[in-house]
mmCIF file of C-alpha atoms and ligand atoms in Angstrom:
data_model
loop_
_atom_site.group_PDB
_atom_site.id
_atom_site.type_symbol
_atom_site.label_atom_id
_atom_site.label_comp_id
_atom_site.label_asym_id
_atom_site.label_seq_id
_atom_site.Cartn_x
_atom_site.Cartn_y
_atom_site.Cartn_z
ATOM 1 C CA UNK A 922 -80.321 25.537 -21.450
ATOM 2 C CA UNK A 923 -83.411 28.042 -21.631
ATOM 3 C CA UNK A 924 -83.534 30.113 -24.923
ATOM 4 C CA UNK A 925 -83.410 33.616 -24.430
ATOM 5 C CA UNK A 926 -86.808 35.334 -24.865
ATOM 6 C CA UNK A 927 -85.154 38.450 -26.401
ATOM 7 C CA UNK A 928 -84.253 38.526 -29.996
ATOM 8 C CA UNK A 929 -79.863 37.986 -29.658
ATOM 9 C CA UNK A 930 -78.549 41.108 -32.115
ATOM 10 C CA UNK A 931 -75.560 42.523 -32.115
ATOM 11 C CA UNK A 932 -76.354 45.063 -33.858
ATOM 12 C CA UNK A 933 -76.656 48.387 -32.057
ATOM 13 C CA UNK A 934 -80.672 49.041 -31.741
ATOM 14 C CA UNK A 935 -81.495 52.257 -31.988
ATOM 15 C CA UNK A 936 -85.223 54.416 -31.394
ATOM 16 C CA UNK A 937 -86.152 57.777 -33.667
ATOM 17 C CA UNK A 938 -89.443 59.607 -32.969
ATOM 18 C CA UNK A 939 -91.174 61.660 -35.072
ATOM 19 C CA UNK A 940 -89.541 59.304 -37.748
ATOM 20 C CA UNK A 941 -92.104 59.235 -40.698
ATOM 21 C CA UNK A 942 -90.452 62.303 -42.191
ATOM 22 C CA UNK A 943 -88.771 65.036 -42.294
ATOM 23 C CA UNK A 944 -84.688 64.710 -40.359
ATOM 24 C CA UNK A 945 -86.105 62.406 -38.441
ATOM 25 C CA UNK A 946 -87.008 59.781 -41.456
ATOM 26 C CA UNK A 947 -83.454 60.424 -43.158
ATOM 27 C CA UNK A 948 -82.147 59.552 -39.012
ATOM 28 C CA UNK A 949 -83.604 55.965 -39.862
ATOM 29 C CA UNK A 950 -81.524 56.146 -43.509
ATOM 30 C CA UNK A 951 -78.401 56.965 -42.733
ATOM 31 C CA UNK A 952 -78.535 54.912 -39.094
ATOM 32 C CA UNK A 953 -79.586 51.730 -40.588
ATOM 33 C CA UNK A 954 -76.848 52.567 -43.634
ATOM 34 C CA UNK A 955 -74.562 52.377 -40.889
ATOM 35 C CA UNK A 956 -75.482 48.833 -39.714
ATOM 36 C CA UNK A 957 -77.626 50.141 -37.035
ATOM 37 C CA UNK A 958 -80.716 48.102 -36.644
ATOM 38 C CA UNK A 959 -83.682 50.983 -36.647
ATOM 39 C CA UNK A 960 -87.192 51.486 -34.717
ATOM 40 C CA UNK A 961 -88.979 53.848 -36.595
ATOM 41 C CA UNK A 962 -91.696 55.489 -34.606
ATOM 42 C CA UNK A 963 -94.201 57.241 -35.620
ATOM 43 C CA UNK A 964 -97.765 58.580 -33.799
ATOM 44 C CA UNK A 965 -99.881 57.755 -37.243
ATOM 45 C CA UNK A 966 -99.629 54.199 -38.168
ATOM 46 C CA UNK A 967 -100.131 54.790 -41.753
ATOM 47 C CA UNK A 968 -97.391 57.051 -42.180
ATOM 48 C CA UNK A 969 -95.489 55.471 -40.172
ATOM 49 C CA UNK A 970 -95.494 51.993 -41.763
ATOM 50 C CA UNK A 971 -95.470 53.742 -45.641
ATOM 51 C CA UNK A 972 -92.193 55.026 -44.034
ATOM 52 C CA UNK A 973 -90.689 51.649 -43.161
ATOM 53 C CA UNK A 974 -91.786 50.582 -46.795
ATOM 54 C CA UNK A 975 -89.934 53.243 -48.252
ATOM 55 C CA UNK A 976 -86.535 52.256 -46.530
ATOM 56 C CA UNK A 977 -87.290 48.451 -46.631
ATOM 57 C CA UNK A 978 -87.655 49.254 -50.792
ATOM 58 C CA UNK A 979 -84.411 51.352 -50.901
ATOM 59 C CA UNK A 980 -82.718 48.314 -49.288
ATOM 60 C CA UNK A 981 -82.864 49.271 -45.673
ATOM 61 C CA UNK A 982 -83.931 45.759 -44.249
ATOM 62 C CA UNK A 983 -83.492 46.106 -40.714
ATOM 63 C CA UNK A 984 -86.044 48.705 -39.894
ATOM 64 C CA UNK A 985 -89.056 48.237 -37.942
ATOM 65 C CA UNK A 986 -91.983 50.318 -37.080
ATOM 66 C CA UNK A 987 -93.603 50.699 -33.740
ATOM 67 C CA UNK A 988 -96.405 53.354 -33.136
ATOM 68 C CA UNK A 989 -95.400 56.301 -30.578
ATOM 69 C CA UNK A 990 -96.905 59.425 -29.754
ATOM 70 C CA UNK A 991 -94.883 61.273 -27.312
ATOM 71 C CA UNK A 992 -97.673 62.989 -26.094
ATOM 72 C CA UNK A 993 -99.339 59.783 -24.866
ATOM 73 C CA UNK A 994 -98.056 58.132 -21.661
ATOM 74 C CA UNK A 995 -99.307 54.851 -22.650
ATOM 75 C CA UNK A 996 -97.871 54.702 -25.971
ATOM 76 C CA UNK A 997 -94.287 55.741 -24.608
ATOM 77 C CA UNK A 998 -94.859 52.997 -22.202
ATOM 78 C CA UNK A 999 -96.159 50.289 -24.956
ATOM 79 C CA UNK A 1000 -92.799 51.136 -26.868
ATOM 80 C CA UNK A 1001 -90.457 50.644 -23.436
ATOM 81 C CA UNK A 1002 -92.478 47.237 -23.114
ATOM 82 C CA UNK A 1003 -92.024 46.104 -26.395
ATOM 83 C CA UNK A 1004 -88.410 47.090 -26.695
ATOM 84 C CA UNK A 1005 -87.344 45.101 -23.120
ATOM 85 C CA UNK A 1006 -89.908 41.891 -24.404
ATOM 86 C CA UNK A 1007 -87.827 41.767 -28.024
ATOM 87 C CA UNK A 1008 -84.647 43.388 -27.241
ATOM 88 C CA UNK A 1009 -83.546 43.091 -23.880
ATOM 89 C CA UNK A 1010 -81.988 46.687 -24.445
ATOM 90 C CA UNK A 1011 -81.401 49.941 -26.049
ATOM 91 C CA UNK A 1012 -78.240 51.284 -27.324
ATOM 92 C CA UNK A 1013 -79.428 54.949 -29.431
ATOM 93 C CA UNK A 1014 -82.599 56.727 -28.418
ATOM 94 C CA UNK A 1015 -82.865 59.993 -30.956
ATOM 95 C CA UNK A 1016 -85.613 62.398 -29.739
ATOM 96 C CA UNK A 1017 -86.617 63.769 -32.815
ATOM 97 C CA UNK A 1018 -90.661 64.546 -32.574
ATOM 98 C CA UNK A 1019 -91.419 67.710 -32.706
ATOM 99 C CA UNK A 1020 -94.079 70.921 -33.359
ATOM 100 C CA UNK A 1021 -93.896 73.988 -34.297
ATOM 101 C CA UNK A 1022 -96.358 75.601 -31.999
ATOM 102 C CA UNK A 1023 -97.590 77.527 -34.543
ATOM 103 C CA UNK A 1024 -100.787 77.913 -37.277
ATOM 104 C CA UNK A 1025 -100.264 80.040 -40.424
ATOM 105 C CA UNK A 1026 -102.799 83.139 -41.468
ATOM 106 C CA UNK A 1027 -104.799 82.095 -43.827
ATOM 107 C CA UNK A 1028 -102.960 84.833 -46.217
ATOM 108 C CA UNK A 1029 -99.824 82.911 -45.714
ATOM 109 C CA UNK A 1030 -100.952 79.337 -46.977
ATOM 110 C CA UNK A 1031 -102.663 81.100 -49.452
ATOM 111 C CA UNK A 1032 -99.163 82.546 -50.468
ATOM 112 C CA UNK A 1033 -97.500 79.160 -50.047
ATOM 113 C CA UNK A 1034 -99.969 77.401 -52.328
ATOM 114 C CA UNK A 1035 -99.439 80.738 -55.134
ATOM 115 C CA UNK A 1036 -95.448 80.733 -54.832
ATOM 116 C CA UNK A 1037 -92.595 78.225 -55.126
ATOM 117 C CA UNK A 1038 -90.350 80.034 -53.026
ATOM 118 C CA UNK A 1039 -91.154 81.981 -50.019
ATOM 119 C CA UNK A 1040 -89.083 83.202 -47.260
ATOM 120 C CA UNK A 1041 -89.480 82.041 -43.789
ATOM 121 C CA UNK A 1042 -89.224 85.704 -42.861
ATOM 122 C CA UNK A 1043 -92.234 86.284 -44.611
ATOM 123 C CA UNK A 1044 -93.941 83.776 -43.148
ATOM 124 C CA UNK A 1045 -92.548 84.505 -39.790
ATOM 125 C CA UNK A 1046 -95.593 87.792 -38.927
ATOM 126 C CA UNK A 1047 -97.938 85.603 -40.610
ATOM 127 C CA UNK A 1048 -98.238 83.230 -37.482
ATOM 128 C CA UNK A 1049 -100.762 82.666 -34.771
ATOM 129 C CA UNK A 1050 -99.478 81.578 -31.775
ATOM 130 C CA UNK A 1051 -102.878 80.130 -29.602
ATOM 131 C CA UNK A 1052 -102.477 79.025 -26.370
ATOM 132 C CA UNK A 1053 -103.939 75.664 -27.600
ATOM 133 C CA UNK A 1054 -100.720 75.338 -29.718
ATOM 134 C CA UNK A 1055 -98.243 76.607 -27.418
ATOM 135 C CA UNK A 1056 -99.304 73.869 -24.337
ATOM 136 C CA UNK A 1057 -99.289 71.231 -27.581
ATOM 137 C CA UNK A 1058 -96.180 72.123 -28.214
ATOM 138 C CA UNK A 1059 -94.626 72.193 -24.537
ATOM 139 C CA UNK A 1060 -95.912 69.007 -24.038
ATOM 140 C CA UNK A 1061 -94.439 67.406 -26.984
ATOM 141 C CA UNK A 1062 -91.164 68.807 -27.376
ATOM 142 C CA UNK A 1063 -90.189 69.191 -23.834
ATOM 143 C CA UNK A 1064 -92.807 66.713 -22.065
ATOM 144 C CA UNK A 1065 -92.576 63.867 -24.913
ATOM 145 C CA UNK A 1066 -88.322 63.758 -24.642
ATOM 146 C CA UNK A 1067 -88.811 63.511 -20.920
ATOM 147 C CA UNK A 1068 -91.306 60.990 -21.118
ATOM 148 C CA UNK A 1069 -89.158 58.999 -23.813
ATOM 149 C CA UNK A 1070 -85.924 59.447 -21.804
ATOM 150 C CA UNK A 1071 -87.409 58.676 -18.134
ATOM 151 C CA UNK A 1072 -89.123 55.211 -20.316
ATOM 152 C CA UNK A 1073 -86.157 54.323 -21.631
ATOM 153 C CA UNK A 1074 -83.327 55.213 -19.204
ATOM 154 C CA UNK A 1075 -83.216 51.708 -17.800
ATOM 155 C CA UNK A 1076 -82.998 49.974 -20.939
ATOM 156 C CA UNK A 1077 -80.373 52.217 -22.066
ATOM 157 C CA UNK A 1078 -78.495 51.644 -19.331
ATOM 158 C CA UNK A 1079 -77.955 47.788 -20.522
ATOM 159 C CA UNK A 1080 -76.063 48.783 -23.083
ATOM 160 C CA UNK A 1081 -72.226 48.830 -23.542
ATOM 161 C CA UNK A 1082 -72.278 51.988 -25.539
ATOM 162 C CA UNK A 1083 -75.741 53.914 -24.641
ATOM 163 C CA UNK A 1084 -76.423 56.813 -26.208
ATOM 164 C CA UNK A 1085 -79.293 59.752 -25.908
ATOM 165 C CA UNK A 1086 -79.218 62.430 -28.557
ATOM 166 C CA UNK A 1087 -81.967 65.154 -28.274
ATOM 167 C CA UNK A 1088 -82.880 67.515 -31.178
ATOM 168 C CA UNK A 1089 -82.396 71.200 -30.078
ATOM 169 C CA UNK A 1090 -82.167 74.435 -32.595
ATOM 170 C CA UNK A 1091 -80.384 77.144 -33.061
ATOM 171 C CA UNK A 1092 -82.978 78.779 -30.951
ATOM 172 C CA UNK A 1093 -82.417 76.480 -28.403
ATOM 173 C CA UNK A 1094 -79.478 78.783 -27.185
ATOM 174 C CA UNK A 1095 -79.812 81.131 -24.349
ATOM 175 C CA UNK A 1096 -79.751 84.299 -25.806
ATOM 176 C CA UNK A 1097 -83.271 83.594 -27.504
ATOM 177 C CA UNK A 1098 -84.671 84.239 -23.694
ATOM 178 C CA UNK A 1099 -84.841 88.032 -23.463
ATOM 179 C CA UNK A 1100 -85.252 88.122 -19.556
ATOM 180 C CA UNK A 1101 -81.907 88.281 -17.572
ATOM 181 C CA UNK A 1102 -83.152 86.372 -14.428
ATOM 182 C CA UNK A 1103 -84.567 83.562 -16.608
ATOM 183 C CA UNK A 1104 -81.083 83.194 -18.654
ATOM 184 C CA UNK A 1105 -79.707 83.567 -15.505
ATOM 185 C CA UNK A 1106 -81.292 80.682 -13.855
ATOM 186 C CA UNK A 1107 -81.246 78.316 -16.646
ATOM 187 C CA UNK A 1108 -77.108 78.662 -17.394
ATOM 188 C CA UNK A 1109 -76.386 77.906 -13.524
ATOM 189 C CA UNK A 1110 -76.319 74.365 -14.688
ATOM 190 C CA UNK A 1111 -75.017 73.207 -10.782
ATOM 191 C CA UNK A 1112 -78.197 74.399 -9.230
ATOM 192 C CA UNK A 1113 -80.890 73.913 -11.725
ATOM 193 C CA UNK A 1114 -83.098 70.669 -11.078
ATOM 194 C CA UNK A 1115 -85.379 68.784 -13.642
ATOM 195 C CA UNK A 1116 -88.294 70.266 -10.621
ATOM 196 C CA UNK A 1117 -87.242 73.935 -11.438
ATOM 197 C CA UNK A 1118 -86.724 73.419 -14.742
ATOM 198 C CA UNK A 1119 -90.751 71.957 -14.825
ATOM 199 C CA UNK A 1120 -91.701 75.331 -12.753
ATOM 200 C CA UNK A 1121 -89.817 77.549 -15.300
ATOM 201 C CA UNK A 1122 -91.147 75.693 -18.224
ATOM 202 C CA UNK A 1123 -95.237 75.659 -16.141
ATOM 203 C CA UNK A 1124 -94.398 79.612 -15.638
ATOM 204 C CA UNK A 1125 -94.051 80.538 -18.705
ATOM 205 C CA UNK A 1126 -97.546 78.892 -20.043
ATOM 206 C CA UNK A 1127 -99.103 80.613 -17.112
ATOM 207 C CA UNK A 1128 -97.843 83.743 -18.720
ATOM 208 C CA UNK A 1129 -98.826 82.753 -22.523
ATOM 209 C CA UNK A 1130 -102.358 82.245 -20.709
ATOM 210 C CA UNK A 1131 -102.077 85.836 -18.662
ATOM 211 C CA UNK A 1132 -100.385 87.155 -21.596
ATOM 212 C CA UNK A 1133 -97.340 88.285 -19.822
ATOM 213 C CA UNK A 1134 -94.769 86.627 -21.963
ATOM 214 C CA UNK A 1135 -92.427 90.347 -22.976
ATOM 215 C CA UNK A 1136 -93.449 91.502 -19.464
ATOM 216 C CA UNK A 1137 -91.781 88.827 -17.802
ATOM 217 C CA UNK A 1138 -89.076 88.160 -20.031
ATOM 218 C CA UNK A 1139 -90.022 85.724 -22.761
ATOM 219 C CA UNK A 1140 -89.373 85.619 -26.321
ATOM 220 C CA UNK A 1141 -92.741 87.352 -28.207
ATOM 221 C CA UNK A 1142 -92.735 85.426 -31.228
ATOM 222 C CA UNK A 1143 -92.646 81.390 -31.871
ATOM 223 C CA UNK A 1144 -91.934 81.511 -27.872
ATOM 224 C CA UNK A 1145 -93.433 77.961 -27.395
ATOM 225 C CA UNK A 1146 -91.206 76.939 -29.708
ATOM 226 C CA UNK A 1147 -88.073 78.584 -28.395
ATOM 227 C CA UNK A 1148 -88.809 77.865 -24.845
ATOM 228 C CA UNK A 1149 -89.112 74.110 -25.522
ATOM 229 C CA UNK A 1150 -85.857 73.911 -27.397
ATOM 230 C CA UNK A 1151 -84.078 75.796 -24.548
ATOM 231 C CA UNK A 1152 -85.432 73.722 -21.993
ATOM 232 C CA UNK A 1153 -84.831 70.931 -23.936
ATOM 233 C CA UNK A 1154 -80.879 72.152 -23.977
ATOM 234 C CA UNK A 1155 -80.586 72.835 -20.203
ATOM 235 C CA UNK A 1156 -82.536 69.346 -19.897
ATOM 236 C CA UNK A 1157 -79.173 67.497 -21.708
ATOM 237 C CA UNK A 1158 -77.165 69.184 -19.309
ATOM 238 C CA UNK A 1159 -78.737 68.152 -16.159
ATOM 239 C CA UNK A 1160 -79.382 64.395 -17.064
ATOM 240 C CA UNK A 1161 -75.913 64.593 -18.594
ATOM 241 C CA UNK A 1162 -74.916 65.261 -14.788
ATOM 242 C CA UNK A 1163 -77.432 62.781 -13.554
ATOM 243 C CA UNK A 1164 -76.169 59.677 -15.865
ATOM 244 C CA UNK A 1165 -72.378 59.881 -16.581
ATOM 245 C CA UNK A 1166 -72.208 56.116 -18.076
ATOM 246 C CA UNK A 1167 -74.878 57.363 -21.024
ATOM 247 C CA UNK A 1168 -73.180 59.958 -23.644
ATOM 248 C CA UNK A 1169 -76.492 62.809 -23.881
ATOM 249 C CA UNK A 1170 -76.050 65.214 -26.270
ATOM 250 C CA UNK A 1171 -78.438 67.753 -28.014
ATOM 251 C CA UNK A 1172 -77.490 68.637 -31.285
ATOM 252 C CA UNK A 1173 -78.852 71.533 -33.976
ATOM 253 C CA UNK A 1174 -79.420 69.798 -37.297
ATOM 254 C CA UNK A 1175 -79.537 73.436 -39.334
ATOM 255 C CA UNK A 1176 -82.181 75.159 -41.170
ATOM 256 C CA UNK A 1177 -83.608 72.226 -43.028
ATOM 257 C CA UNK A 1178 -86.165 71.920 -45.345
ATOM 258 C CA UNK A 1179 -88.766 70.156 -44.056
ATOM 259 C CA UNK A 1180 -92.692 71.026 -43.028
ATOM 260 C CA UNK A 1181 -92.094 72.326 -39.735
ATOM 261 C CA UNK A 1182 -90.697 75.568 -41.189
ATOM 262 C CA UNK A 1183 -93.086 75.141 -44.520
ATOM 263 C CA UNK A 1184 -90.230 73.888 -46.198
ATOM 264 C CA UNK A 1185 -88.880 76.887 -46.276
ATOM 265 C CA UNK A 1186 -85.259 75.572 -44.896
ATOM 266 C CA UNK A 1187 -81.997 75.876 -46.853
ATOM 267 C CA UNK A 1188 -80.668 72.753 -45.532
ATOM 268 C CA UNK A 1189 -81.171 68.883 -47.177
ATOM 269 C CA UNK A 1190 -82.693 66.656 -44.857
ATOM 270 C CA UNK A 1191 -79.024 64.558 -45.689
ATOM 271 C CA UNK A 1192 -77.321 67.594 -43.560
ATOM 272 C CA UNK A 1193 -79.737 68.091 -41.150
ATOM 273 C CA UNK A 1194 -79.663 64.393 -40.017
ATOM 274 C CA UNK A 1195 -75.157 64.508 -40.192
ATOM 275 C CA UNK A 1196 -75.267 65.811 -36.987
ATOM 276 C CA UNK A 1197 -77.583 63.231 -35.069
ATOM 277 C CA UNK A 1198 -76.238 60.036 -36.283
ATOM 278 C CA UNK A 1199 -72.512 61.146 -35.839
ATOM 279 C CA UNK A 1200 -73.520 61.710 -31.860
ATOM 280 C CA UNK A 1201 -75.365 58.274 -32.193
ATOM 281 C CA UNK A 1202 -72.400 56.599 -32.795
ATOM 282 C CA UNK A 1203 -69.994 58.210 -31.468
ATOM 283 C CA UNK A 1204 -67.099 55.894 -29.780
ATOM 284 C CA UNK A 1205 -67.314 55.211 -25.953
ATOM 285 C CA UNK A 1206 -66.478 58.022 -23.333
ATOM 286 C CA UNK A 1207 -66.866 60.713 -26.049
ATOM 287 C CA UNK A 1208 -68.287 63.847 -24.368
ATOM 288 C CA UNK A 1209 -71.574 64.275 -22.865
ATOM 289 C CA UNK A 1210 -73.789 67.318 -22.015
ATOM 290 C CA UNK A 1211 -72.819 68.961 -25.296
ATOM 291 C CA UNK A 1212 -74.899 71.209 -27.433
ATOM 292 C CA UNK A 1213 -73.962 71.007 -31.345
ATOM 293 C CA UNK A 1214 -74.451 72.559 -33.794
ATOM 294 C CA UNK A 1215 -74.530 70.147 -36.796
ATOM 295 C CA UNK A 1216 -71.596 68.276 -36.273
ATOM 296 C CA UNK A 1217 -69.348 70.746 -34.218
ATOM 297 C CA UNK A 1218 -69.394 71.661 -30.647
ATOM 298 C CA UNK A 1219 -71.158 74.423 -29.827
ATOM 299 C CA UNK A 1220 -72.223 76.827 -27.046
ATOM 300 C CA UNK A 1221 -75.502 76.728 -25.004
ATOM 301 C CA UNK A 1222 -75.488 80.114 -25.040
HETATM 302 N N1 NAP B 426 -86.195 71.691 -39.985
HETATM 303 C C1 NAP B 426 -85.448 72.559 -39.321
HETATM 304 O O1 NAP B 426 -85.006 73.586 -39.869
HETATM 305 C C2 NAP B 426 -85.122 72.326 -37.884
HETATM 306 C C3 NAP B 426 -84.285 73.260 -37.244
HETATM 307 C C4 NAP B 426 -83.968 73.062 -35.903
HETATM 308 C C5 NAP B 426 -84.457 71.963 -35.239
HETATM 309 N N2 NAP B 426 -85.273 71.072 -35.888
HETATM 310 C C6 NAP B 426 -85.768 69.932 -35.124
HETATM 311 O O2 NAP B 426 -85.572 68.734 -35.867
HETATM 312 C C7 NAP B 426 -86.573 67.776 -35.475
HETATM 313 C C8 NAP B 426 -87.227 67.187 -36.707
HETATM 314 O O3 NAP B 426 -87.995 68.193 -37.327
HETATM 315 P P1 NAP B 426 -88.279 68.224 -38.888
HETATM 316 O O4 NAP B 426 -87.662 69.456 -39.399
HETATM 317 O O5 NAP B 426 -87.936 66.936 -39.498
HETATM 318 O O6 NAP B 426 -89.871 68.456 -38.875
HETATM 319 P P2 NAP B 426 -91.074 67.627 -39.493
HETATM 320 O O7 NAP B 426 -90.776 67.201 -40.884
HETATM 321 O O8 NAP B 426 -92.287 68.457 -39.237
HETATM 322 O O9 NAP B 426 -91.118 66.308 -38.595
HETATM 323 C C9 NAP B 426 -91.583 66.311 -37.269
HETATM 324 C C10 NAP B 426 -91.922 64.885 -36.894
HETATM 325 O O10 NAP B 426 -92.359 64.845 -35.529
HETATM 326 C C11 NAP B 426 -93.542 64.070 -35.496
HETATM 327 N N3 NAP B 426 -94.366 64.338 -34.325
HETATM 328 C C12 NAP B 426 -95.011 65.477 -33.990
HETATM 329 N N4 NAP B 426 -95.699 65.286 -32.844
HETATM 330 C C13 NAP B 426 -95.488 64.012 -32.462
HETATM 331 C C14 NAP B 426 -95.916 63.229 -31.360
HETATM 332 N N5 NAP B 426 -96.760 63.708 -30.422
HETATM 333 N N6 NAP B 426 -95.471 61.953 -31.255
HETATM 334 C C15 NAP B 426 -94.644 61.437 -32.182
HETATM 335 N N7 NAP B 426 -94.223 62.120 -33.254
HETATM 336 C C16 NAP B 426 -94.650 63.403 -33.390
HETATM 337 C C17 NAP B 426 -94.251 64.383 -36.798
HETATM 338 O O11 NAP B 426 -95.258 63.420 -37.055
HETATM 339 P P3 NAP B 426 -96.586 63.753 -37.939
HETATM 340 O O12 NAP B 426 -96.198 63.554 -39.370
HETATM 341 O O13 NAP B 426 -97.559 62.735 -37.423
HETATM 342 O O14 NAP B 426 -96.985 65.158 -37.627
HETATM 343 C C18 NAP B 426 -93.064 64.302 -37.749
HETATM 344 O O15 NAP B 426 -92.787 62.961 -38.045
HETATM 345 C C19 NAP B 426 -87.519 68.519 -34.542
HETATM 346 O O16 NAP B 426 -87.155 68.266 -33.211
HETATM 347 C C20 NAP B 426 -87.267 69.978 -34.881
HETATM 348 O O17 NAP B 426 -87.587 70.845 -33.816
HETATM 349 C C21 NAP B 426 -85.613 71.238 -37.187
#
C-alpha cells in the first residue's frame, strides 16, 4: 500500500492569523490546551517564531509556525499549499489579523510614554485617520478574512467538524453606521451579495478619498475600522448562507488589552480569546451565522 503523503493526525488542526500577540497569541494557548494541534501565523517571521517558542516553552508542543500576511495573495496562497501538502485538511480557521486604521498625535504617544494609565477616550480625538491607513486597514481586515476564507474553504470542507470563526467588535454592529440606507442594505441579509457587499465596502473609501464619509452616512471617527468590522459581520452571514456544512461565526472578544487600542482595554487577553475557542470547538450542527459577543449570542445590530 502507498503511504499517505499527508501527515495522519487526529487531532483537530486549526489556523490563527495575526497570532504573534495580542487575543490572537492566547487563541494558540488555550486551542492547543485543548488538544488542538495549532498553526500560528504570523506576517513577521521573527515574531512569529519567538511566539511558537514561547508556547513550545510553556509546554504547548504541538504548535507550528507558518508565515502569513493577509494582505499578500501569495502568502495566503503559500499557507493553503502547505496546509493541503502536510495536512490533507483543515478543521478551525480563526481570522484574527487585524489594524486599527489609525496613527496617534504625536501629543498622545507622548502622553502614553508619561502615564501608566490612560483612557482610550482620551486617546480617542488624538487620532489621525489618513487615507493611507484607512485602505490598509480595509484591505486587511475585510480583504485578508476573505482572502483566508476563499483559500481555505476547500480544505475546510474535508473536515468532519469545519469550523470558521471571524473576529468582529462591538463596533461591528449596525448601529455604528449612521446612514439609514446603508444599515438598511447591509441587515437585508436575503439580498445582500459578497459583489454588493465589495461595492459598499469600495464606496465608502471613495468617500474617505472625496471626504464625504458624514455626508453620505458613515461613521466620522475610527470609520475604517468600524466599517471593516461591520462588513466583516454581514460577511459571516452571507457565507453562513453560502456553506451550511461549515459552522461560521463572528464573535466580539471584549475590550481587551492589547496594542491595537494602546493597551488601553479592560479585558485579559484570557477573556478576550473565551469567546473564539468556545466557537472553535463547538460540537457539530451548533449554529452558524451568529454574531457573539464573548461567549453569548448576540445581535448584529
Ligand atoms: N483588543 C480589543 O479590545 C479588541 C476588541 C474588538 C475586536 N478585537 C479584534 O481582535 C483581533 C485581535 O486583536 P488584538 O486586540 O489582539 O490586537 P493586536 O495585539 O494588535 O494584534 C493584531 C495582530 O494582527 C496582526 N496583523 C496585522 N496585520 C496583519 C497582516 N497583514 N497579516 C497578518 N497578521 C497581521 C498583527 O501582527 P504584527 O505584530 O505584525 O503587527 C498582530 O499579530 C482583531 O481582529 C481585533 O480587531 C480586539
Amino acid at each position: 500500500m502507498e503511504a499517505s503523503i499527508h501527515e495522519t493526525t487526529q487531532k483537530r488542526i486549526a489556523v490563527v492569523t495575526g497570532a504573534n500577540k495580542g487575543i490572537g497569541l492566547e487563541i494558540c494557548r488555550q486551542l492547543s490546551a485543548k488538544g488542538v494541534k495549532v498553526l500560528l501565523t504570523a506576517r513577521d517571521v521573527e515574531r512569529g517564531t519567538a511566539a511558537v517558542k514561547k508556547l513550545r516553552e510553556e509546554g504547548a508542543s504541538d504548535v507550528v509556525f507558518h508565515q502569513l500576511d493577509v494582505a499578500d495573495s501569495a502568502s495566503v496562497a503559500s499557507l493553503a499549499n502547505y496546509i493541503l501538502a502536510q495536512f490533507g485538511r483543515l478543521d478551525i480557521l480563526i481570522n484574527n489579523a487585524a489594524v486599527g486604521g489609525v496613527e496617534l498625535k504625536p501629543e498622545a504617544l507622548t502622553l502614553l510614554d508619561q502615564q501608566q494609565q490612560v483612557a482610550f477616550s482620551t486617546l480617542v480625538d488624538m487620532r489621525l485617520e489618513s487615507q493611507e491607513k484607512a485602505e490598509e486597514c480595509i484591505n486587511i481586515n475585510y480583504y485578508g478574512t476573505k482572502r483566508m476564507c476563499e483559500a481555505l474553504i476547500s480544505l475546510l470542507r474535508l473536515s468532519q467538524s469545519p469550523k470558521i470563526i471571524i473576529l468582529s467588535s462591538e463596533l461591528g454592529r449596525l448601529q455604528y453606521i449612521p446612514g439609514e440606507n446603508i444599515r438598511k442594505e447591509i441587515a437585508n441579509i436575503n439580498d445582500l451579495t459578497e459583489e454588493r457587499l465589495d461595492r459598499l465596502v469600495e464606496s465608502f473609501l471613495n468617500d474617505f478619498r472625496e471626504e464625504k464619509l458624514e455626508e453620505n452616512g458613515w461613521p466620522a471617527s475610527g470609520s475604517a475600522y468600524v466599517v471593516s468590522k461591520i462588513a466583516l459581520t454581514a460577511y459571516t452571514r452571507i457565507l453562513a448562507k453560502e456553506y451550511p456544512t461549515i459552522c461560521i461565526n463572528c464573535v466580539n472578544p471584549g475590550f481587551v488589552k492589547t496594542d491595537i487600542n494602546w493597551n488601553t482595554g479592560t479585558r485579559t487577553v484570557e477573556e478576550g480569546a473565551k469567546g473564539p475557542v468556545m466557537l472553535a470547538l463547538l460540537p457539530n450542527d451548533s449554529p452558524s451565522g451568529l454574531f457573539y459577543c464573548q461567549t453569548e449570542v448576540s445581535s448584529f445590530e
